[in-house]
PDB file of C-alpha atoms in Angstrom:
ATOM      1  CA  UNK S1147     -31.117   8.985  27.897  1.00 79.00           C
ATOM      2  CA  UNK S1148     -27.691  10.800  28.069  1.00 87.00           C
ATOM      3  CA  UNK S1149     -26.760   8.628  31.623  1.00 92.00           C
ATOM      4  CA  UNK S1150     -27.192   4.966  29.619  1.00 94.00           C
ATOM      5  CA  UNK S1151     -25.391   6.869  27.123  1.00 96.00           C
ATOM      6  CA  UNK S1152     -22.465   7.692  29.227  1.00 96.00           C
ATOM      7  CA  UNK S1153     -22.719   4.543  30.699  1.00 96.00           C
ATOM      8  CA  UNK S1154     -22.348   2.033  27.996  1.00 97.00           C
ATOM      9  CA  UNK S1155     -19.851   4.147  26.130  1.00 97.00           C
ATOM     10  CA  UNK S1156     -17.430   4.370  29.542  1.00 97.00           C
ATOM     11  CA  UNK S1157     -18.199   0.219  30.026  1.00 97.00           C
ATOM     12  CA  UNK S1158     -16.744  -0.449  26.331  1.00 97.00           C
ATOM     13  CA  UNK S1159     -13.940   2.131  27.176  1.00 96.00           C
ATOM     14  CA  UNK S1160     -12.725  -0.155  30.573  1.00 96.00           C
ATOM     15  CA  UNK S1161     -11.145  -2.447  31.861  1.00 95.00           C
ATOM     16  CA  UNK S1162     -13.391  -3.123  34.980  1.00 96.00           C
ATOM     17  CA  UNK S1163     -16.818  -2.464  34.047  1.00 96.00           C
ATOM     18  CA  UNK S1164     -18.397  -3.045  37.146  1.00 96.00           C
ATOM     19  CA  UNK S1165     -16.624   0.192  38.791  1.00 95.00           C
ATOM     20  CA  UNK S1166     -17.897   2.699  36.134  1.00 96.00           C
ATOM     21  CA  UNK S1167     -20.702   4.918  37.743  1.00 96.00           C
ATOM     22  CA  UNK S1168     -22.483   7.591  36.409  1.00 96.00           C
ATOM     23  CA  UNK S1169     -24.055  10.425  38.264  1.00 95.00           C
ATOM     24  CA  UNK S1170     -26.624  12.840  36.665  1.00 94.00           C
ATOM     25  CA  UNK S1171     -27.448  15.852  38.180  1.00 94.00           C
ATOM     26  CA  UNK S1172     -30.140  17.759  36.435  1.00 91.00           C
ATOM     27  CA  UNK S1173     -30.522  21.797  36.076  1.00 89.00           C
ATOM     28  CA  UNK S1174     -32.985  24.178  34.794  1.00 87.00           C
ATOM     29  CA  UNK S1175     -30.831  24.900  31.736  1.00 88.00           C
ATOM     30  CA  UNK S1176     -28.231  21.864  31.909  1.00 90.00           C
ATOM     31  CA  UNK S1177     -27.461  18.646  32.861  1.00 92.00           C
ATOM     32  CA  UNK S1178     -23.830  17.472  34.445  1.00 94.00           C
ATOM     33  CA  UNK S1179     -23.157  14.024  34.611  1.00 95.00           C
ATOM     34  CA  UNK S1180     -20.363  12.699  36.510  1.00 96.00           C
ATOM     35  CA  UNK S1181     -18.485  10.055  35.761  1.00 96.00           C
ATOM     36  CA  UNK S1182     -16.265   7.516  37.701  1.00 96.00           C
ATOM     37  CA  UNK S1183     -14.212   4.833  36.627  1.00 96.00           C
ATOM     38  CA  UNK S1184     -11.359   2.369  38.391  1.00 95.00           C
ATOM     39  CA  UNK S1185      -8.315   4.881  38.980  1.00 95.00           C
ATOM     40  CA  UNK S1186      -6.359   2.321  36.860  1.00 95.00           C
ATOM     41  CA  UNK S1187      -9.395   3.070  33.896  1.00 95.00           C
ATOM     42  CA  UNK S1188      -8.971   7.104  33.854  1.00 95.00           C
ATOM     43  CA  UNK S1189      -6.611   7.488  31.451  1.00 95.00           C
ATOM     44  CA  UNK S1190      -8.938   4.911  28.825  1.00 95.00           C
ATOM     45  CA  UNK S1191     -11.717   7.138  29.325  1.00 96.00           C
ATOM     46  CA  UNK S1192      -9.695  10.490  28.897  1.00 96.00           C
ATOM     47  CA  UNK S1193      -7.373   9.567  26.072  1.00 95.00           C
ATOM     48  CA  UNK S1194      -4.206  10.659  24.681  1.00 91.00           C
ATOM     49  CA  UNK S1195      -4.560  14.713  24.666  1.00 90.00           C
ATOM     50  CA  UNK S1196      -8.401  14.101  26.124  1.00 93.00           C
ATOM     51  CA  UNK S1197      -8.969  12.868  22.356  1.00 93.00           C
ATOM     52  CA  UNK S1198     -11.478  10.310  24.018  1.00 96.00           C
ATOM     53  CA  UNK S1199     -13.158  12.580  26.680  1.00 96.00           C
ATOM     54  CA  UNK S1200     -13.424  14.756  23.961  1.00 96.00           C
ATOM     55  CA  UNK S1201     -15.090  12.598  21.722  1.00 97.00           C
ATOM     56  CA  UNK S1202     -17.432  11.375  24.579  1.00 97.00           C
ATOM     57  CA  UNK S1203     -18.013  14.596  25.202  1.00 96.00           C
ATOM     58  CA  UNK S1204     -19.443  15.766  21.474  1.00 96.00           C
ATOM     59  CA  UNK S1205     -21.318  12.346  21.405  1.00 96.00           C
ATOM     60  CA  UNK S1206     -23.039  13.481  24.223  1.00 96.00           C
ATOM     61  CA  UNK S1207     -23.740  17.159  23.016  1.00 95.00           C
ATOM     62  CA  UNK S1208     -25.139  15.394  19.982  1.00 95.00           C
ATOM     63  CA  UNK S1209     -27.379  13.607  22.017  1.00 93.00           C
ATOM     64  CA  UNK S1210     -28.605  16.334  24.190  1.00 92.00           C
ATOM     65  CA  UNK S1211     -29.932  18.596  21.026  1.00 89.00           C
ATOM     66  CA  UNK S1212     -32.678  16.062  21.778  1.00 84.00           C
ATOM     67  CA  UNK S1213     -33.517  17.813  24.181  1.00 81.00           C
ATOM     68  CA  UNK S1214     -32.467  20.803  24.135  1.00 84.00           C
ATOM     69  CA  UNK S1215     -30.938  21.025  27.470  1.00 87.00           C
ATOM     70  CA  UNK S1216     -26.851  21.507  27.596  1.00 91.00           C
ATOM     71  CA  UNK S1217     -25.127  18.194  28.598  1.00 93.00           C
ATOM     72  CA  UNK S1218     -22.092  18.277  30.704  1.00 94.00           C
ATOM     73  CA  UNK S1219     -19.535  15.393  31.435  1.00 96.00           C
ATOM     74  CA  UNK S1220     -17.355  15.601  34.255  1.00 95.00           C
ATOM     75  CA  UNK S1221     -14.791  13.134  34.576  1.00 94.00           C
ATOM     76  CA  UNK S1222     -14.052  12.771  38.815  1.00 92.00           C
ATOM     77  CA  UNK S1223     -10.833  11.143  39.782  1.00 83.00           C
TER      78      UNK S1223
ATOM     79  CA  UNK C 729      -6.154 -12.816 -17.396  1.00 70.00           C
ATOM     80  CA  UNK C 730      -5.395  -8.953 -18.553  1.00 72.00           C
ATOM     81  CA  UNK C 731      -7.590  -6.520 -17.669  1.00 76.00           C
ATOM     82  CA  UNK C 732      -7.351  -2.667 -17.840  1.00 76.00           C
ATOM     83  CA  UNK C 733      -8.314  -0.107 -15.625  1.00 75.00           C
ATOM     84  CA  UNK C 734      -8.571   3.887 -15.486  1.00 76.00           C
ATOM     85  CA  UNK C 735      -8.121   6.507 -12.578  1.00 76.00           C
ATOM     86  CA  UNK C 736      -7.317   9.954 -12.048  1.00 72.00           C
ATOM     87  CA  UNK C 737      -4.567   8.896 -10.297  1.00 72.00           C
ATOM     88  CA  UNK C 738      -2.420   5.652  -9.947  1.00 72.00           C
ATOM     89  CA  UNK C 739      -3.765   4.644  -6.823  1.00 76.00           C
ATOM     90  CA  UNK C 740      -7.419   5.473  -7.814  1.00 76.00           C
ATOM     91  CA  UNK C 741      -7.529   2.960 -10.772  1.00 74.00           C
ATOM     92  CA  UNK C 742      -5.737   0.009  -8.380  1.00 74.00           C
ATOM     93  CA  UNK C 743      -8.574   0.696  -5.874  1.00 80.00           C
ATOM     94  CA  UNK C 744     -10.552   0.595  -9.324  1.00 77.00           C
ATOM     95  CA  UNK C 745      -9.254  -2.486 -10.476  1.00 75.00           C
ATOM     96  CA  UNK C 746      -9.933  -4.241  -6.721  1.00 76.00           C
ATOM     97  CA  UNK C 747     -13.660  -3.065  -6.206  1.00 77.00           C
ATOM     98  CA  UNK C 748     -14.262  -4.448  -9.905  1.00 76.00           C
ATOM     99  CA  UNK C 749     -12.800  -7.785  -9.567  1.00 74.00           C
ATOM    100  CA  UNK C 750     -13.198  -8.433  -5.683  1.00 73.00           C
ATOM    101  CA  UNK C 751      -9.494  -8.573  -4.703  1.00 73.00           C
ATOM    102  CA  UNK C 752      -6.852  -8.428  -3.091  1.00 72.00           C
ATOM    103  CA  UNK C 753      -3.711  -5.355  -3.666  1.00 71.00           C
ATOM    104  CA  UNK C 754      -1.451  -8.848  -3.347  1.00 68.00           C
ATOM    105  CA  UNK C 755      -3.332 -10.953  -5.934  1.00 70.00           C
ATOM    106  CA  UNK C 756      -2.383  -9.106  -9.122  1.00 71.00           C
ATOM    107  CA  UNK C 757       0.222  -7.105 -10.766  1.00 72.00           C
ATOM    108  CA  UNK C 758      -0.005  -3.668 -12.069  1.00 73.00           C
ATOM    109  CA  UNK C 759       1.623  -2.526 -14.928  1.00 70.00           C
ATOM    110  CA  UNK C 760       1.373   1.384 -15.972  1.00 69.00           C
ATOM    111  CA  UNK C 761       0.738   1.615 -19.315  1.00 67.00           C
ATOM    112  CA  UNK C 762       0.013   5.248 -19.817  1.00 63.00           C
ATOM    113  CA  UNK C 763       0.097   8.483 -17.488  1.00 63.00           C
ATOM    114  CA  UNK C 764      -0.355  11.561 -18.655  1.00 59.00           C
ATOM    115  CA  UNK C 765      -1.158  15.251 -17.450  1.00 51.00           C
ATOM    116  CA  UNK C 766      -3.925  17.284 -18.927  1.00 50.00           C
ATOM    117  CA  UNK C 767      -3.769  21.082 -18.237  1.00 50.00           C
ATOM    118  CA  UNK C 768      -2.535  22.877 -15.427  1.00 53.00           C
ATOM    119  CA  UNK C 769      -5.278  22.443 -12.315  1.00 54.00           C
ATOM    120  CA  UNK C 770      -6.300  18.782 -13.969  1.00 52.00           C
ATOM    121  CA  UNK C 771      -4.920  15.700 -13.215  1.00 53.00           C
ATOM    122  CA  UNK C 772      -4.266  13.239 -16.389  1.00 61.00           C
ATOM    123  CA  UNK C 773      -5.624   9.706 -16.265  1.00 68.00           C
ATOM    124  CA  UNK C 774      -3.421   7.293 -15.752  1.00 70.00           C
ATOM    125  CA  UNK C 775      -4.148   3.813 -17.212  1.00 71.00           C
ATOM    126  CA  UNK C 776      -3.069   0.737 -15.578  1.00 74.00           C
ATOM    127  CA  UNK C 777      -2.841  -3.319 -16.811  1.00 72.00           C
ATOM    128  CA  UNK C 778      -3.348  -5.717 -14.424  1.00 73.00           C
ATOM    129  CA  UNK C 779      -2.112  -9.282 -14.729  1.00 70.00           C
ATOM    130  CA  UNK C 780      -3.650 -11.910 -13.045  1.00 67.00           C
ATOM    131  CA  UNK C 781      -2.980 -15.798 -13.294  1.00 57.00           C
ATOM    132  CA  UNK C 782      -5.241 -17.757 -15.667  1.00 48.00           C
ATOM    133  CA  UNK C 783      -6.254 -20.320 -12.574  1.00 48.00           C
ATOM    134  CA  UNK C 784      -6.961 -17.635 -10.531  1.00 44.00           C
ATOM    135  CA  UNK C 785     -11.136 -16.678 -11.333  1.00 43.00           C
ATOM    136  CA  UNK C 786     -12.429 -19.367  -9.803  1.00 41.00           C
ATOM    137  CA  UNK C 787     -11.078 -19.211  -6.545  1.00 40.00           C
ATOM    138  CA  UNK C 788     -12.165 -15.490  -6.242  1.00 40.00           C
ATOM    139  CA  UNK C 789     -15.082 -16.605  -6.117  1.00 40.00           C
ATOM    140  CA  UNK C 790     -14.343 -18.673  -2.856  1.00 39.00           C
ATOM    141  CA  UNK C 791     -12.951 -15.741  -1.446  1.00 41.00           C
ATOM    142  CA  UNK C 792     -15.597 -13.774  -2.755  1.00 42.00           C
ATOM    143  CA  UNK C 793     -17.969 -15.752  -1.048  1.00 39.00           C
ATOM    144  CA  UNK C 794     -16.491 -16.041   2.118  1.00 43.00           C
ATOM    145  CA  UNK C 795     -16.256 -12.512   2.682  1.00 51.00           C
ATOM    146  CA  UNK C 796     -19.821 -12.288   2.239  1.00 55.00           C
ATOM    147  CA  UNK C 797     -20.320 -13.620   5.746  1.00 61.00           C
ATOM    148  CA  UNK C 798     -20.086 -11.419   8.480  1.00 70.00           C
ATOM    149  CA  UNK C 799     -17.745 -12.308  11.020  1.00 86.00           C
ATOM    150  CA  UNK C 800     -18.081 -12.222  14.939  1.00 91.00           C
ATOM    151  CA  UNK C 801     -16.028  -8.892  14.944  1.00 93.00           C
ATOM    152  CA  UNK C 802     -18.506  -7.567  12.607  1.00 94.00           C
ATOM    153  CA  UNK C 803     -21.407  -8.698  14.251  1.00 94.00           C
ATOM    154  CA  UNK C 804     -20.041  -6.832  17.594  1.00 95.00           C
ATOM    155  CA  UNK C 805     -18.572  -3.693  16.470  1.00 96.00           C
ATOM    156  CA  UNK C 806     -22.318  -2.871  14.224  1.00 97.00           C
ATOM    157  CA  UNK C 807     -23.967  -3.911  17.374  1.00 97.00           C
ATOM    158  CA  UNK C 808     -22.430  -1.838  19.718  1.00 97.00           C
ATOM    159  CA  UNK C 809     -22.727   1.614  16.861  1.00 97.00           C
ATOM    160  CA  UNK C 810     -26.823   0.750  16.766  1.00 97.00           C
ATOM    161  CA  UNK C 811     -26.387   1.091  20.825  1.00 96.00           C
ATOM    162  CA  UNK C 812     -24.976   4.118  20.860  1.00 97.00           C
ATOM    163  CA  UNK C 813     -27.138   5.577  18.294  1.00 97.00           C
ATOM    164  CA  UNK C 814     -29.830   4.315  20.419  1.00 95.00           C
ATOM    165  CA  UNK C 815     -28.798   5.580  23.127  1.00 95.00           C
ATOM    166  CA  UNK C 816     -28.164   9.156  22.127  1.00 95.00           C
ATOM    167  CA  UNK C 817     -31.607   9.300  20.569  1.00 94.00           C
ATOM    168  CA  UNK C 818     -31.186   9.227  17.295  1.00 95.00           C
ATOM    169  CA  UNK C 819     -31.827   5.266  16.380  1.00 94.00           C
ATOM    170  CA  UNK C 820     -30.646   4.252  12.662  1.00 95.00           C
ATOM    171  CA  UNK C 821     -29.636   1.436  10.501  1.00 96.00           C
ATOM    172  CA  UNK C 822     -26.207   0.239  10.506  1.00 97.00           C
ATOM    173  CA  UNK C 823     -24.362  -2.236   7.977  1.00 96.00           C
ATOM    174  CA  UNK C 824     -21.375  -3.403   6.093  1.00 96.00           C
ATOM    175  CA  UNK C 825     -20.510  -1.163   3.360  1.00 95.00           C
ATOM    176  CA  UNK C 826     -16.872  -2.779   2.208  1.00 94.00           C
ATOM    177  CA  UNK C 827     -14.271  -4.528   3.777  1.00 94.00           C
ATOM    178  CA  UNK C 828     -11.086  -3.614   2.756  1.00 90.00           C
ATOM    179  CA  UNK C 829      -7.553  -5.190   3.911  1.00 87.00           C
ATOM    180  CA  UNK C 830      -7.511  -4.023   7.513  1.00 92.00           C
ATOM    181  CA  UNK C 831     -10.580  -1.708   7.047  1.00 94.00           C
ATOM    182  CA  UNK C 832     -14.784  -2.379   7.684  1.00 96.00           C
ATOM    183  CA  UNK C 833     -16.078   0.157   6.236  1.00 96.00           C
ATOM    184  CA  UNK C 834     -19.845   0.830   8.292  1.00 97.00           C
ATOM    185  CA  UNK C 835     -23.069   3.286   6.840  1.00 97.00           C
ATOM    186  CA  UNK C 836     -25.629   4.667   8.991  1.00 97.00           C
ATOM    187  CA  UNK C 837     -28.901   5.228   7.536  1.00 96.00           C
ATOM    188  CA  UNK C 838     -31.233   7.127   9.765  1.00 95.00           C
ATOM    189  CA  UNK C 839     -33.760   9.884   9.091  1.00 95.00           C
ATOM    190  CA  UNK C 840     -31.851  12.250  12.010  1.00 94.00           C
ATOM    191  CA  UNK C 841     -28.172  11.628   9.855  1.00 94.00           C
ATOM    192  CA  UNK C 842     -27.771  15.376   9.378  1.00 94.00           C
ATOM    193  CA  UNK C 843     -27.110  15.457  13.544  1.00 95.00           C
ATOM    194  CA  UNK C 844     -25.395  12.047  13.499  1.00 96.00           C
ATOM    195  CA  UNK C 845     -22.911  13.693  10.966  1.00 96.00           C
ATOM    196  CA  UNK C 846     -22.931  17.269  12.869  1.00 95.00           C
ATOM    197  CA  UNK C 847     -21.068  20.182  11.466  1.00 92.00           C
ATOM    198  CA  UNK C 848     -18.030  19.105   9.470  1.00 90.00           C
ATOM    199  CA  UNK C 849     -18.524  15.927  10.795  1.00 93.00           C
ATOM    200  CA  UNK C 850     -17.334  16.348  13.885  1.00 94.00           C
ATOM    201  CA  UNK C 851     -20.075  13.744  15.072  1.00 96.00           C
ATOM    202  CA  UNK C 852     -19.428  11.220  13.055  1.00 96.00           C
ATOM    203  CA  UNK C 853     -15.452  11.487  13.515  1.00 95.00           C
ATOM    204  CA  UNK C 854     -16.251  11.124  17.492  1.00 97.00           C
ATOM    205  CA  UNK C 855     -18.545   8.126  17.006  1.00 97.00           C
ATOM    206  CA  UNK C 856     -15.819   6.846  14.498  1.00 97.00           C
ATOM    207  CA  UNK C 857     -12.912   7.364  16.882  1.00 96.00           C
ATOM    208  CA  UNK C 858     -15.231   5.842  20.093  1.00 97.00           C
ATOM    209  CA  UNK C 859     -15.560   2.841  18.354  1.00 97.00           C
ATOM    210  CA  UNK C 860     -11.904   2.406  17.171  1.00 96.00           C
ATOM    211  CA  UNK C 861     -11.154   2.525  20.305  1.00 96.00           C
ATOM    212  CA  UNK C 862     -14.110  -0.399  21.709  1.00 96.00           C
ATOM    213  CA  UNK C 863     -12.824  -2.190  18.450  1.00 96.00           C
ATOM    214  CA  UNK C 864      -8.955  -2.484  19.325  1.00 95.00           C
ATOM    215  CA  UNK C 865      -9.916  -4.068  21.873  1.00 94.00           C
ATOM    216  CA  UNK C 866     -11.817  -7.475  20.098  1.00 94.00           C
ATOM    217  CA  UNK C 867      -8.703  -6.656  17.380  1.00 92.00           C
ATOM    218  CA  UNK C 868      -6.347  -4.536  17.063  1.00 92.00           C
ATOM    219  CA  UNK C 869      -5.174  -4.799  13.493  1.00 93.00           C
ATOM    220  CA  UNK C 870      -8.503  -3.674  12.488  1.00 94.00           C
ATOM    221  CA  UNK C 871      -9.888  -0.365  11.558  1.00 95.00           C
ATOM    222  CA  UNK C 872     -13.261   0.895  11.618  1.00 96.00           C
ATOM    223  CA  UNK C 873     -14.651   3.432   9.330  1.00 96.00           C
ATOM    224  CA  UNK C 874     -17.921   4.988   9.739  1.00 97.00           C
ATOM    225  CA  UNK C 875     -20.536   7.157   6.942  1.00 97.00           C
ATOM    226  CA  UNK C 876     -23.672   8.238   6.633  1.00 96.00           C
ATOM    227  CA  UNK C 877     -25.231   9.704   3.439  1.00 94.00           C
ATOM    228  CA  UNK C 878     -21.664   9.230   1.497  1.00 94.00           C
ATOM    229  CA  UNK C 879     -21.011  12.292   3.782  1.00 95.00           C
ATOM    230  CA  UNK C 880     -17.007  10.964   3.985  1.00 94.00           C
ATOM    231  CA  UNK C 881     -16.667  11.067  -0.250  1.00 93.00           C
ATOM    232  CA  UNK C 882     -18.560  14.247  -0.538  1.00 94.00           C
ATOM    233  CA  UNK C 883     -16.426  15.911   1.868  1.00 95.00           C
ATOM    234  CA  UNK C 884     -13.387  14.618   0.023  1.00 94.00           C
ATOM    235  CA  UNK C 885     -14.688  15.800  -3.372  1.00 94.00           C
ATOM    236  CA  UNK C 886     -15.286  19.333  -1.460  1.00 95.00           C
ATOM    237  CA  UNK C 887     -11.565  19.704  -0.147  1.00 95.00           C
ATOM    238  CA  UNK C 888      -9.530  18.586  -3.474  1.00 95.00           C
ATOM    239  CA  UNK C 889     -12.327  21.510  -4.622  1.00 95.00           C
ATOM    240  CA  UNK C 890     -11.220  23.908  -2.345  1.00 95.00           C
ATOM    241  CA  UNK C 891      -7.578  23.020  -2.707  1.00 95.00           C
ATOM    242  CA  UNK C 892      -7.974  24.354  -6.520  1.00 95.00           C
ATOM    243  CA  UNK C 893      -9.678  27.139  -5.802  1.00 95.00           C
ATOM    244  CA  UNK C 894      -7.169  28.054  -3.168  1.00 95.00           C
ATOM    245  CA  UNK C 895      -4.132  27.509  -5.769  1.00 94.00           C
ATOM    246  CA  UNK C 896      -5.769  29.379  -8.280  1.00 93.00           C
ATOM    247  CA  UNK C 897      -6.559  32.477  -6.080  1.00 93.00           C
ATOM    248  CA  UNK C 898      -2.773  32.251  -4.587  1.00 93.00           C
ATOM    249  CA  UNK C 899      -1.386  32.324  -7.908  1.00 91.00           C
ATOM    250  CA  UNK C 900      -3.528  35.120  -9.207  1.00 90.00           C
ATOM    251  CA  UNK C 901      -2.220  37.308  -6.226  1.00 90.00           C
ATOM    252  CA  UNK C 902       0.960  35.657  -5.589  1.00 89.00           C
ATOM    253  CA  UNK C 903       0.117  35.915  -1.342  1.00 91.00           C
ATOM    254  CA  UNK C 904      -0.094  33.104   0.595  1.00 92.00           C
ATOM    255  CA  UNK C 905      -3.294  31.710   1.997  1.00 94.00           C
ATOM    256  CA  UNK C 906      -4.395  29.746   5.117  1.00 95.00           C
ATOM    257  CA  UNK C 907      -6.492  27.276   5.200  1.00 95.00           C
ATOM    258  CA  UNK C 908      -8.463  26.063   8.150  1.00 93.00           C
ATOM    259  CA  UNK C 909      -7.347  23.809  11.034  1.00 93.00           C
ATOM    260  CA  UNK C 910      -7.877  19.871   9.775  1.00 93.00           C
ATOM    261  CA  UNK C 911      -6.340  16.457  10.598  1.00 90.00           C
ATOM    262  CA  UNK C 912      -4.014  14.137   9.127  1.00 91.00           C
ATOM    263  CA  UNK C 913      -6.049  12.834   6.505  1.00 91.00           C
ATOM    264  CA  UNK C 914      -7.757  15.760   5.199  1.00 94.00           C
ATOM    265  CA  UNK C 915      -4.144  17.386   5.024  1.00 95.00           C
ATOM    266  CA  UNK C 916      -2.985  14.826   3.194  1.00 94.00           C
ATOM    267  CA  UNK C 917      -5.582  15.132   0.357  1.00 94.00           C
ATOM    268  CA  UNK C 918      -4.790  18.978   0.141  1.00 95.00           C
ATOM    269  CA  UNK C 919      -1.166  18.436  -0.159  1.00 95.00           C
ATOM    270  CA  UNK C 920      -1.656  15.624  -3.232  1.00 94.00           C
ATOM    271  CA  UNK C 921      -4.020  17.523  -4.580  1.00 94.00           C
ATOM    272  CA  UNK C 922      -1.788  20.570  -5.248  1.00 94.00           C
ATOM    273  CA  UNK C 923       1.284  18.297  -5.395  1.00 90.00           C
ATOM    274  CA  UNK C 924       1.739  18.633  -8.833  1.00 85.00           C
ATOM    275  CA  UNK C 925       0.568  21.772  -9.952  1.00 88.00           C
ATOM    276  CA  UNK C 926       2.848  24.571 -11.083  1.00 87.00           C
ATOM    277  CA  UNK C 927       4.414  27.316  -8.942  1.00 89.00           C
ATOM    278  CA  UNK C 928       2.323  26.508  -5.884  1.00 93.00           C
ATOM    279  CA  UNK C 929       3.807  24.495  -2.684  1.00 92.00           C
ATOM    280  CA  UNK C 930       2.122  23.594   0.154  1.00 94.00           C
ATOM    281  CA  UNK C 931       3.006  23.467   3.793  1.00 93.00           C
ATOM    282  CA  UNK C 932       1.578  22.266   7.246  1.00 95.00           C
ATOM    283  CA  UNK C 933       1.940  25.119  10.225  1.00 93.00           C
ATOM    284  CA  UNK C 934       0.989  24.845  13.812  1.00 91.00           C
ATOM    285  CA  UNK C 935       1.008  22.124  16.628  1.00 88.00           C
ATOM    286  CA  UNK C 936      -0.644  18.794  17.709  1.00 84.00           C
ATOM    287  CA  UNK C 937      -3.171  16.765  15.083  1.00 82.00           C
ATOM    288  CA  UNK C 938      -5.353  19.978  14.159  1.00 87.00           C
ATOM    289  CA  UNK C 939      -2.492  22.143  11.844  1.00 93.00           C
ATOM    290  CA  UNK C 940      -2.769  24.443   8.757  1.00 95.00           C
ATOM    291  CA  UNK C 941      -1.996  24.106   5.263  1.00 95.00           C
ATOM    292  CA  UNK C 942      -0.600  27.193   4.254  1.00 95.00           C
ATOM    293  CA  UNK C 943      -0.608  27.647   0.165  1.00 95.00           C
ATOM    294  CA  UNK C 944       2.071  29.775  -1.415  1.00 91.00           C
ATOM    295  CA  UNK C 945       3.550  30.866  -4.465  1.00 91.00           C
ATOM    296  CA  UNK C 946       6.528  29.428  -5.036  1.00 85.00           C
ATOM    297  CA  UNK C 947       6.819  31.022  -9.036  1.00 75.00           C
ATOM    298  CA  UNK C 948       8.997  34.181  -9.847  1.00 66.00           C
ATOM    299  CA  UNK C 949       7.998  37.295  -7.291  1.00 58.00           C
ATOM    300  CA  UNK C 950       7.678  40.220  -9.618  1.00 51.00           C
TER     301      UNK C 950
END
């Protein structure tokens, strides 16, 4: 399921694990999950340029052809 | 011990000579016996000698051996790709295809590889750069590099392809062409690929790690 997925991949991103919380909110067409980390962990999970959101982010569109529903990640500081 | 080896290009017939005998760049000389250049769009063969030490043999095989066992890095880093792949859906088989140096080299082998890949591999280069990144951290010096249905070589083979056709079109009209956005590496390839081939030059346009390889003519404008 795309929130484990977003989960695990954000807890091998961190530093502090235990703060990393994922929160799915599911639509007709789409679903948005939103993620928060430590404010020290942001930058791990966004990357350089967003290179790692990025990548997160086309994991997870991968993952949601599954489906067939869109998959959203929203990174909340 | 003399040995010889063959490759389309220097390097190729080094990385020859190491998958054939199991070994390290450091562990042997090279000697270049014979380079040549066939045509204009093919690249000669280049023939190498390498010269090991008589006393060596046996304690490749040592070495040989130990990197047969998978290490605790190893272990972690293919445990935490099957997770993912899990966890997207799209479960598959993961193992050790080389180690090289600093590299592990990793294949997938699932039935759904064809979305694990995605278009231009733009799935696989995500997964690949997501686990660099969970891999620095257990050790930096490492890199990880992950395939699936030899998609990596294939694409490889297609650019040094296109790269030829592209010279051969820009010399026939003598206009410069552009070639879609691609990283570092892929770059790279075009660039050697045309390196040595008459009147065309190549050159990188644009910003940040996505840029263009624009081929010209660099022959006599008539």
């Amino acid at each position: 399921m795309e929130k484990d997925l977003v989960e695990y991949i954000a807890k091998s991103l961190v530093d502090d694990p235990d703060a990393v919380v994922v929160n799915m909110i599911e639509g007709e067409k789409s679903t948005i999950l939103e993620l928060r980390v430590a404010q020290d962990d942001i930058g791990k999970v966004i990357g350089k340029h967003g290179r790692i959101a990025k990548a997160v982010r086309t994991i997870l569109s991968a993952s949601a052809t599954k489906t067939g529903k869109r998959a959203v990640l929203e990174i909340l500081d | 011990m003399i040995r010889e080896f063959e490759g389309k290009t220097e390097q190729e017939a080094i990385d020859n000579a190491i998958k054939e005998l199991n070994l390290d760049r450091e562990d042997f000389d090279v000697e270049i016996i014979e380079s040549e250049k066939k045509g204009l769009f093919r690249k000669g063969s280049v023939t190498i000698r390498i010269h090991l030490d008589e006393d060596d043999p046996p304690q490749e095989d040592v070495q040989g051996e130990a990197r047969e066992d998978s290490t605790d890095f190893e272990d972690k880093v293919v445990t935490y790709v099957t997770n993912i792949l899990d966890k997207m859906g799209f479960p598959g088989e993961v193992s050790v295809a080389f180690r090289r140096d600093y590299k592990l080299g990793l294949n997938i082998d699932s039935p759904d590889s064809g979305i694990i890949i995605g278009k231009k591999g733009k799935n696989l280069d995500a997964l690949q750069l997501i686990t660099n990144v969970f891999s620095g951290q257990l050790d930096n010096s490492k890199k990880v590099i992950i395939d699936s249905e030899n998609y990596r070589l294939r694409h490889e083979e297609y650019l040094v392809k296109l790269a030829y056709k592209t010279a051969e079109h820009v010399k026939d009209s003598k206009r410069s062409r552009l070639l879609e956005p691609m990283n570092p590496f892929e770059r790279r390839l075009i660039h050697t690929a045309l390196n040595d081939i008459l009147d065309i030059d190549t050159r990188s346009e644009g910003d940040g790690l996505y840029k263009q390889v624009r081929v010209f003519y660099k022959g006599i404008q008539i």
